[in-house]
């Protein structure tokens, strides 16, 4: 057996897992899905899903990861003493692969924006022009493909260095810097004319705006931002010593992630309303609104550049975790094979990601199931594969691992009591699976069908 690597410090683990969680999900996707999905109502639903479903699952992934001390494919078969269960790890590896193939497209857009600023192309434009510029940038096939490749290349270079020197060190510097800059940005946004409209849109719920689809999106979003259901958290927890306090780590990560999503919303929606843009503009939102907000500040473009660099870091720390789970599984944690495997996996991901990248340009008119290639991949990962993975993990933890083993593992490093344990267990065993199944059935239209039958 090869020796499993370990995190160097407790805070290093928390920042690396928070780094995996905080990324495009909280900063780019959250504001735009909240914008299309009903604003405040969506936000509250997202919060509820995060607390009631996300939190127990995150802890579940931590427990089996640390208990298994292995890559996600082995962990499940080892803990269940049955190789069939490795399917959960395999689904996770497959999902991470597809996820990074389109995630890297957006990572590439951030790189292109950085290049634009440095070249002076974003200075002093009027608000509407930023929207057009975004469309011009993302529809250029050559530039977007190169940028996507650069994004993957950076991930390869860091992940091939391993846990401590690569992922942990990078996360320790980037995450605190991101938080500080975000707070500055929100202060500026809140002082724009008409900012309160935006705050109201994000925080005051109108539940009549919710649809089945927005409920599914809120569920998908809460799993997506916490990197749940793909065994990334299982993999990161496998590098932990038994002294780490798991409940405390899970709570810290959830708080950090929620704060960043909230700050992203507070940075963007005041700008949307102040500049008369549409909150449901979709993926363009952050790229069109933020330059306009920054443009109104002294040294605005300098701060926007700093913001983009940190945004890029946040996306990268998430990308690291997606590659890491694949590398850990393929190399079976053998450090000697790490470098070569990381390169091969990274290049394959780039190739598979090409159609997603071109979905905003050359392939914009090619639609499958009414969606562009990019949207189809995103929908399959965020709204089907991740909730499905989460469902299987919840079933696995609560049915296949004995309660005593779970309690001992949870207690190791923390001083939680039976009460906390029981609540967590009930949420994971009953509430999480039932909620996921209901949301799935609802989306498939089964409830409408049943109602029709009984009419
Ligand atoms: N949590 C990441 C984000 O919000 C995405 C992610 C999902 C990362 C699943 C790893 C695994 O950007």
PDB file of N, CA and C in Angstrom, residues 236-313:
ATOM      1  N   UNK A 236     -11.082  14.777   0.038  1.00  0.00           N
ATOM      2  CA  UNK A 236     -10.323  15.730   0.856  1.00  0.00           C
ATOM      3  C   UNK A 236     -10.260  15.261   2.319  1.00  0.00           C
ATOM      4  N   UNK A 237     -11.350  14.667   2.810  1.00  0.00           N
ATOM      5  CA  UNK A 237     -11.346  14.222   4.213  1.00  0.00           C
ATOM      6  C   UNK A 237     -10.460  12.992   4.392  1.00  0.00           C
ATOM      7  N   UNK A 238     -10.155  12.300   3.304  1.00  0.00           N
ATOM      8  CA  UNK A 238      -9.306  11.111   3.455  1.00  0.00           C
ATOM      9  C   UNK A 238      -7.862  11.510   3.783  1.00  0.00           C
ATOM     10  N   UNK A 239      -7.520  12.780   3.561  1.00  0.00           N
ATOM     11  CA  UNK A 239      -6.157  13.233   3.894  1.00  0.00           C
ATOM     12  C   UNK A 239      -6.096  13.824   5.299  1.00  0.00           C
ATOM     13  N   UNK A 240      -7.119  13.513   6.131  1.00  0.00           N
ATOM     14  CA  UNK A 240      -7.191  14.124   7.465  1.00  0.00           C
ATOM     15  C   UNK A 240      -6.725  13.188   8.558  1.00  0.00           C
ATOM     16  N   UNK A 241      -6.078  13.752   9.586  1.00  0.00           N
ATOM     17  CA  UNK A 241      -5.804  12.944  10.769  1.00  0.00           C
ATOM     18  C   UNK A 241      -7.071  12.843  11.623  1.00  0.00           C
ATOM     19  N   UNK A 242      -7.090  11.914  12.553  1.00  0.00           N
ATOM     20  CA  UNK A 242      -8.312  11.696  13.317  1.00  0.00           C
ATOM     21  C   UNK A 242      -8.552  12.762  14.383  1.00  0.00           C
ATOM     22  N   UNK A 243      -7.633  13.715  14.480  1.00  0.00           N
ATOM     23  CA  UNK A 243      -7.815  14.765  15.487  1.00  0.00           C
ATOM     24  C   UNK A 243      -8.660  15.931  14.965  1.00  0.00           C
ATOM     25  N   UNK A 244      -8.955  15.953  13.693  1.00  0.00           N
ATOM     26  CA  UNK A 244      -9.716  17.100  13.162  1.00  0.00           C
ATOM     27  C   UNK A 244     -11.162  17.067  13.653  1.00  0.00           C
ATOM     28  N   UNK A 245     -11.666  18.241  14.031  1.00  0.00           N
ATOM     29  CA  UNK A 245     -13.045  18.345  14.482  1.00  0.00           C
ATOM     30  C   UNK A 245     -13.965  18.466  13.244  1.00  0.00           C
ATOM     31  N   UNK A 246     -14.664  17.377  12.929  1.00  0.00           N
ATOM     32  CA  UNK A 246     -15.429  17.363  11.679  1.00  0.00           C
ATOM     33  C   UNK A 246     -16.661  18.286  11.690  1.00  0.00           C
ATOM     34  N   UNK A 247     -17.505  18.222  12.751  1.00  0.00           N
ATOM     35  CA  UNK A 247     -18.665  19.119  12.728  1.00  0.00           C
ATOM     36  C   UNK A 247     -18.257  20.591  12.634  1.00  0.00           C
ATOM     37  N   UNK A 248     -17.222  20.938  13.391  1.00  0.00           N
ATOM     38  CA  UNK A 248     -16.793  22.336  13.362  1.00  0.00           C
ATOM     39  C   UNK A 248     -16.283  22.733  11.965  1.00  0.00           C
ATOM     40  N   UNK A 249     -15.552  21.828  11.331  1.00  0.00           N
ATOM     41  CA  UNK A 249     -15.060  22.133   9.977  1.00  0.00           C
ATOM     42  C   UNK A 249     -16.235  22.310   9.025  1.00  0.00           C
ATOM     43  N   UNK A 250     -17.225  21.410   9.128  1.00  0.00           N
ATOM     44  CA  UNK A 250     -18.367  21.491   8.198  1.00  0.00           C
ATOM     45  C   UNK A 250     -19.098  22.814   8.389  1.00  0.00           C
ATOM     46  N   UNK A 251     -19.307  23.200   9.655  1.00  0.00           N
ATOM     47  CA  UNK A 251     -20.036  24.445   9.907  1.00  0.00           C
ATOM     48  C   UNK A 251     -19.236  25.644   9.375  1.00  0.00           C
ATOM     49  N   UNK A 252     -17.926  25.638   9.598  1.00  0.00           N
ATOM     50  CA  UNK A 252     -17.134  26.779   9.106  1.00  0.00           C
ATOM     51  C   UNK A 252     -17.247  26.905   7.597  1.00  0.00           C
ATOM     52  N   UNK A 253     -17.192  25.764   6.909  1.00  0.00           N
ATOM     53  CA  UNK A 253     -17.227  25.813   5.444  1.00  0.00           C
ATOM     54  C   UNK A 253     -18.574  26.325   4.951  1.00  0.00           C
ATOM     55  N   UNK A 254     -19.634  25.846   5.602  1.00  0.00           N
ATOM     56  CA  UNK A 254     -20.965  26.296   5.182  1.00  0.00           C
ATOM     57  C   UNK A 254     -21.127  27.794   5.416  1.00  0.00           C
ATOM     58  N   UNK A 255     -20.645  28.264   6.572  1.00  0.00           N
ATOM     59  CA  UNK A 255     -20.778  29.698   6.853  1.00  0.00           C
ATOM     60  C   UNK A 255     -19.992  30.511   5.817  1.00  0.00           C
ATOM     61  N   UNK A 256     -18.746  30.117   5.578  1.00  0.00           N
ATOM     62  CA  UNK A 256     -17.927  30.862   4.611  1.00  0.00           C
ATOM     63  C   UNK A 256     -18.576  30.887   3.222  1.00  0.00           C
ATOM     64  N   UNK A 257     -19.053  29.721   2.802  1.00  0.00           N
ATOM     65  CA  UNK A 257     -19.638  29.620   1.472  1.00  0.00           C
ATOM     66  C   UNK A 257     -20.901  30.475   1.346  1.00  0.00           C
ATOM     67  N   UNK A 258     -21.736  30.433   2.409  1.00  0.00           N
ATOM     68  CA  UNK A 258     -22.972  31.206   2.354  1.00  0.00           C
ATOM     69  C   UNK A 258     -22.657  32.702   2.372  1.00  0.00           C
ATOM     70  N   UNK A 259     -21.657  33.077   3.173  1.00  0.00           N
ATOM     71  CA  UNK A 259     -21.301  34.503   3.214  1.00  0.00           C
ATOM     72  C   UNK A 259     -20.851  34.965   1.827  1.00  0.00           C
ATOM     73  N   UNK A 260     -20.046  34.153   1.167  1.00  0.00           N
ATOM     74  CA  UNK A 260     -19.558  34.577  -0.159  1.00  0.00           C
ATOM     75  C   UNK A 260     -20.721  34.670  -1.156  1.00  0.00           C
ATOM     76  N   UNK A 261     -21.652  33.703  -1.107  1.00  0.00           N
ATOM     77  CA  UNK A 261     -22.791  33.775  -2.041  1.00  0.00           C
ATOM     78  C   UNK A 261     -23.611  35.037  -1.760  1.00  0.00           C
ATOM     79  N   UNK A 262     -23.823  35.307  -0.464  1.00  0.00           N
ATOM     80  CA  UNK A 262     -24.591  36.489  -0.093  1.00  0.00           C
ATOM     81  C   UNK A 262     -23.871  37.761  -0.551  1.00  0.00           C
ATOM     82  N   UNK A 263     -22.558  37.806  -0.323  1.00  0.00           N
ATOM     83  CA  UNK A 263     -21.795  38.986  -0.739  1.00  0.00           C
ATOM     84  C   UNK A 263     -21.853  39.147  -2.264  1.00  0.00           C
ATOM     85  N   UNK A 264     -21.801  38.017  -2.983  1.00  0.00           N
ATOM     86  CA  UNK A 264     -21.855  38.107  -4.442  1.00  0.00           C
ATOM     87  C   UNK A 264     -23.197  38.709  -4.860  1.00  0.00           C
ATOM     88  N   UNK A 265     -24.265  38.243  -4.217  1.00  0.00           N
ATOM     89  CA  UNK A 265     -25.594  38.790  -4.525  1.00  0.00           C
ATOM     90  C   UNK A 265     -25.654  40.272  -4.192  1.00  0.00           C
ATOM     91  N   UNK A 266     -25.090  40.636  -3.026  1.00  0.00           N
ATOM     92  CA  UNK A 266     -25.145  42.040  -2.600  1.00  0.00           C
ATOM     93  C   UNK A 266     -24.239  42.927  -3.450  1.00  0.00           C
ATOM     94  N   UNK A 267     -23.231  42.324  -4.054  1.00  0.00           N
ATOM     95  CA  UNK A 267     -22.361  43.122  -4.925  1.00  0.00           C
ATOM     96  C   UNK A 267     -23.040  43.355  -6.272  1.00  0.00           C
ATOM     97  N   UNK A 268     -23.847  42.387  -6.696  1.00  0.00           N
ATOM     98  CA  UNK A 268     -24.359  42.445  -8.064  1.00  0.00           C
ATOM     99  C   UNK A 268     -25.735  43.089  -8.191  1.00  0.00           C
ATOM    100  N   UNK A 269     -26.717  42.673  -7.349  1.00  0.00           N
ATOM    101  CA  UNK A 269     -28.082  43.161  -7.593  1.00  0.00           C
ATOM    102  C   UNK A 269     -28.259  44.675  -7.432  1.00  0.00           C
ATOM    103  N   UNK A 270     -27.586  45.325  -6.462  1.00  0.00           N
ATOM    104  CA  UNK A 270     -27.722  46.787  -6.442  1.00  0.00           C
ATOM    105  C   UNK A 270     -27.304  47.389  -7.783  1.00  0.00           C
ATOM    106  N   UNK A 271     -26.219  46.863  -8.371  1.00  0.00           N
ATOM    107  CA  UNK A 271     -25.759  47.359  -9.674  1.00  0.00           C
ATOM    108  C   UNK A 271     -26.781  47.097 -10.765  1.00  0.00           C
ATOM    109  N   UNK A 272     -27.383  45.901 -10.726  1.00  0.00           N
ATOM    110  CA  UNK A 272     -28.374  45.548 -11.749  1.00  0.00           C
ATOM    111  C   UNK A 272     -29.505  46.572 -11.762  1.00  0.00           C
ATOM    112  N   UNK A 273     -30.017  46.895 -10.557  1.00  0.00           N
ATOM    113  CA  UNK A 273     -31.156  47.808 -10.503  1.00  0.00           C
ATOM    114  C   UNK A 273     -30.726  49.251 -10.755  1.00  0.00           C
ATOM    115  N   UNK A 274     -29.544  49.572 -10.253  1.00  0.00           N
ATOM    116  CA  UNK A 274     -29.102  50.945 -10.424  1.00  0.00           C
ATOM    117  C   UNK A 274     -28.840  51.257 -11.907  1.00  0.00           C
ATOM    118  N   UNK A 275     -28.358  50.287 -12.665  1.00  0.00           N
ATOM    119  CA  UNK A 275     -28.075  50.539 -14.088  1.00  0.00           C
ATOM    120  C   UNK A 275     -29.190  50.052 -15.008  1.00  0.00           C
ATOM    121  N   UNK A 276     -30.321  49.695 -14.399  1.00  0.00           N
ATOM    122  CA  UNK A 276     -31.459  49.279 -15.220  1.00  0.00           C
ATOM    123  C   UNK A 276     -31.199  48.053 -16.075  1.00  0.00           C
ATOM    124  N   UNK A 277     -30.498  47.103 -15.530  1.00  0.00           N
ATOM    125  CA  UNK A 277     -30.273  45.852 -16.268  1.00  0.00           C
ATOM    126  C   UNK A 277     -31.302  44.827 -15.791  1.00  0.00           C
ATOM    127  N   UNK A 278     -31.344  43.685 -16.474  1.00  0.00           N
ATOM    128  CA  UNK A 278     -32.335  42.672 -16.102  1.00  0.00           C
ATOM    129  C   UNK A 278     -31.731  41.683 -15.108  1.00  0.00           C
ATOM    130  N   UNK A 279     -32.374  41.436 -13.941  1.00  0.00           N
ATOM    131  CA  UNK A 279     -31.801  40.472 -13.001  1.00  0.00           C
ATOM    132  C   UNK A 279     -31.759  39.062 -13.572  1.00  0.00           C
ATOM    133  N   UNK A 280     -32.607  38.785 -14.569  1.00  0.00           N
ATOM    134  CA  UNK A 280     -32.587  37.422 -15.115  1.00  0.00           C
ATOM    135  C   UNK A 280     -31.796  37.332 -16.425  1.00  0.00           C
ATOM    136  N   UNK A 281     -30.733  38.141 -16.493  1.00  0.00           N
ATOM    137  CA  UNK A 281     -29.943  38.150 -17.727  1.00  0.00           C
ATOM    138  C   UNK A 281     -29.131  36.864 -17.921  1.00  0.00           C
ATOM    139  N   UNK A 282     -28.979  36.058 -16.874  1.00  0.00           N
ATOM    140  CA  UNK A 282     -28.263  34.785 -17.030  1.00  0.00           C
ATOM    141  C   UNK A 282     -26.760  34.900 -16.798  1.00  0.00           C
ATOM    142  N   UNK A 283     -25.988  34.012 -17.442  1.00  0.00           N
ATOM    143  CA  UNK A 283     -24.554  33.911 -17.165  1.00  0.00           C
ATOM    144  C   UNK A 283     -23.773  35.210 -17.342  1.00  0.00           C
ATOM    145  N   UNK A 284     -24.330  36.136 -18.096  1.00  0.00           N
ATOM    146  CA  UNK A 284     -23.621  37.387 -18.348  1.00  0.00           C
ATOM    147  C   UNK A 284     -23.566  38.286 -17.104  1.00  0.00           C
ATOM    148  N   UNK A 285     -24.479  38.024 -16.174  1.00  0.00           N
ATOM    149  CA  UNK A 285     -24.722  38.965 -15.079  1.00  0.00           C
ATOM    150  C   UNK A 285     -23.449  39.536 -14.455  1.00  0.00           C
ATOM    151  N   UNK A 286     -22.632  38.661 -13.906  1.00  0.00           N
ATOM    152  CA  UNK A 286     -21.462  39.171 -13.176  1.00  0.00           C
ATOM    153  C   UNK A 286     -20.498  39.897 -14.111  1.00  0.00           C
ATOM    154  N   UNK A 287     -20.384  39.402 -15.340  1.00  0.00           N
ATOM    155  CA  UNK A 287     -19.400  39.979 -16.257  1.00  0.00           C
ATOM    156  C   UNK A 287     -19.847  41.328 -16.823  1.00  0.00           C
ATOM    157  N   UNK A 288     -21.155  41.555 -16.847  1.00  0.00           N
ATOM    158  CA  UNK A 288     -21.617  42.830 -17.393  1.00  0.00           C
ATOM    159  C   UNK A 288     -21.843  43.852 -16.286  1.00  0.00           C
ATOM    160  N   UNK A 289     -22.260  43.373 -15.094  1.00  0.00           N
ATOM    161  CA  UNK A 289     -22.617  44.327 -14.049  1.00  0.00           C
ATOM    162  C   UNK A 289     -21.390  44.827 -13.296  1.00  0.00           C
ATOM    163  N   UNK A 290     -20.514  43.897 -12.922  1.00  0.00           N
ATOM    164  CA  UNK A 290     -19.398  44.330 -12.081  1.00  0.00           C
ATOM    165  C   UNK A 290     -18.476  45.361 -12.730  1.00  0.00           C
ATOM    166  N   UNK A 291     -18.122  45.221 -14.008  1.00  0.00           N
ATOM    167  CA  UNK A 291     -17.268  46.263 -14.576  1.00  0.00           C
ATOM    168  C   UNK A 291     -17.944  47.628 -14.511  1.00  0.00           C
ATOM    169  N   UNK A 292     -19.288  47.635 -14.688  1.00  0.00           N
ATOM    170  CA  UNK A 292     -19.985  48.914 -14.635  1.00  0.00           C
ATOM    171  C   UNK A 292     -19.935  49.498 -13.219  1.00  0.00           C
ATOM    172  N   UNK A 293     -20.042  48.628 -12.194  1.00  0.00           N
ATOM    173  CA  UNK A 293     -19.964  49.114 -10.813  1.00  0.00           C
ATOM    174  C   UNK A 293     -18.550  49.633 -10.521  1.00  0.00           C
ATOM    175  N   UNK A 294     -17.576  48.839 -10.896  1.00  0.00           N
ATOM    176  CA  UNK A 294     -16.191  49.236 -10.626  1.00  0.00           C
ATOM    177  C   UNK A 294     -15.825  50.515 -11.362  1.00  0.00           C
ATOM    178  N   UNK A 295     -16.382  50.654 -12.552  1.00  0.00           N
ATOM    179  CA  UNK A 295     -16.066  51.791 -13.392  1.00  0.00           C
ATOM    180  C   UNK A 295     -16.412  53.107 -12.711  1.00  0.00           C
ATOM    181  N   UNK A 296     -17.368  53.025 -11.773  1.00  0.00           N
ATOM    182  CA  UNK A 296     -17.798  54.247 -11.091  1.00  0.00           C
ATOM    183  C   UNK A 296     -16.940  54.584  -9.878  1.00  0.00           C
ATOM    184  N   UNK A 297     -15.934  53.770  -9.612  1.00  0.00           N
ATOM    185  CA  UNK A 297     -15.112  54.015  -8.425  1.00  0.00           C
ATOM    186  C   UNK A 297     -13.776  54.598  -8.851  1.00  0.00           C
ATOM    187  N   UNK A 298     -13.147  55.385  -7.954  1.00  0.00           N
ATOM    188  CA  UNK A 298     -11.778  55.791  -8.268  1.00  0.00           C
ATOM    189  C   UNK A 298     -10.889  54.542  -8.334  1.00  0.00           C
ATOM    190  N   UNK A 299      -9.989  54.507  -9.206  1.00  0.00           N
ATOM    191  CA  UNK A 299      -9.121  53.326  -9.445  1.00  0.00           C
ATOM    192  C   UNK A 299      -9.937  52.057  -9.692  1.00  0.00           C
ATOM    193  N   UNK A 300     -11.140  52.272 -10.256  1.00  0.00           N
ATOM    194  CA  UNK A 300     -12.062  51.149 -10.426  1.00  0.00           C
ATOM    195  C   UNK A 300     -11.456  49.958 -11.140  1.00  0.00           C
ATOM    196  N   UNK A 301     -10.786  50.205 -12.248  1.00  0.00           N
ATOM    197  CA  UNK A 301     -10.286  49.077 -13.030  1.00  0.00           C
ATOM    198  C   UNK A 301      -9.170  48.335 -12.304  1.00  0.00           C
ATOM    199  N   UNK A 302      -8.448  49.074 -11.468  1.00  0.00           N
ATOM    200  CA  UNK A 302      -7.415  48.408 -10.674  1.00  0.00           C
ATOM    201  C   UNK A 302      -8.069  47.424  -9.695  1.00  0.00           C
ATOM    202  N   UNK A 303      -9.156  47.894  -9.050  1.00  0.00           N
ATOM    203  CA  UNK A 303      -9.856  46.994  -8.117  1.00  0.00           C
ATOM    204  C   UNK A 303     -10.538  45.850  -8.857  1.00  0.00           C
ATOM    205  N   UNK A 304     -11.062  46.149 -10.035  1.00  0.00           N
ATOM    206  CA  UNK A 304     -11.716  45.081 -10.799  1.00  0.00           C
ATOM    207  C   UNK A 304     -10.697  44.004 -11.169  1.00  0.00           C
ATOM    208  N   UNK A 305      -9.500  44.462 -11.485  1.00  0.00           N
ATOM    209  CA  UNK A 305      -8.448  43.499 -11.816  1.00  0.00           C
ATOM    210  C   UNK A 305      -8.152  42.612 -10.600  1.00  0.00           C
ATOM    211  N   UNK A 306      -8.030  43.263  -9.426  1.00  0.00           N
ATOM    212  CA  UNK A 306      -7.764  42.483  -8.208  1.00  0.00           C
ATOM    213  C   UNK A 306      -8.905  41.500  -7.971  1.00  0.00           C
ATOM    214  N   UNK A 307     -10.133  41.986  -8.179  1.00  0.00           N
ATOM    215  CA  UNK A 307     -11.285  41.108  -7.984  1.00  0.00           C
ATOM    216  C   UNK A 307     -11.224  39.905  -8.931  1.00  0.00           C
ATOM    217  N   UNK A 308     -10.928  40.184 -10.197  1.00  0.00           N
ATOM    218  CA  UNK A 308     -10.915  39.080 -11.172  1.00  0.00           C
ATOM    219  C   UNK A 308      -9.840  38.050 -10.848  1.00  0.00           C
ATOM    220  N   UNK A 309      -8.712  38.551 -10.356  1.00  0.00           N
ATOM    221  CA  UNK A 309      -7.637  37.603 -10.034  1.00  0.00           C
ATOM    222  C   UNK A 309      -8.090  36.676  -8.893  1.00  0.00           C
ATOM    223  N   UNK A 310      -8.744  37.274  -7.894  1.00  0.00           N
ATOM    224  CA  UNK A 310      -9.218  36.438  -6.792  1.00  0.00           C
ATOM    225  C   UNK A 310     -10.358  35.518  -7.220  1.00  0.00           C
ATOM    226  N   UNK A 311     -11.194  36.028  -8.103  1.00  0.00           N
ATOM    227  CA  UNK A 311     -12.295  35.228  -8.645  1.00  0.00           C
ATOM    228  C   UNK A 311     -11.695  34.026  -9.393  1.00  0.00           C
ATOM    229  N   UNK A 312     -10.639  34.299 -10.131  1.00  0.00           N
ATOM    230  CA  UNK A 312      -9.963  33.222 -10.849  1.00  0.00           C
ATOM    231  C   UNK A 312      -9.396  32.199  -9.854  1.00  0.00           C
ATOM    232  N   UNK A 313      -8.805  32.704  -8.770  1.00  0.00           N
ATOM    233  CA  UNK A 313      -8.275  31.792  -7.759  1.00  0.00           C
ATOM    234  C   UNK A 313      -9.379  30.925  -7.173  1.00  0.00           C
TER     235      UNK A 313
END
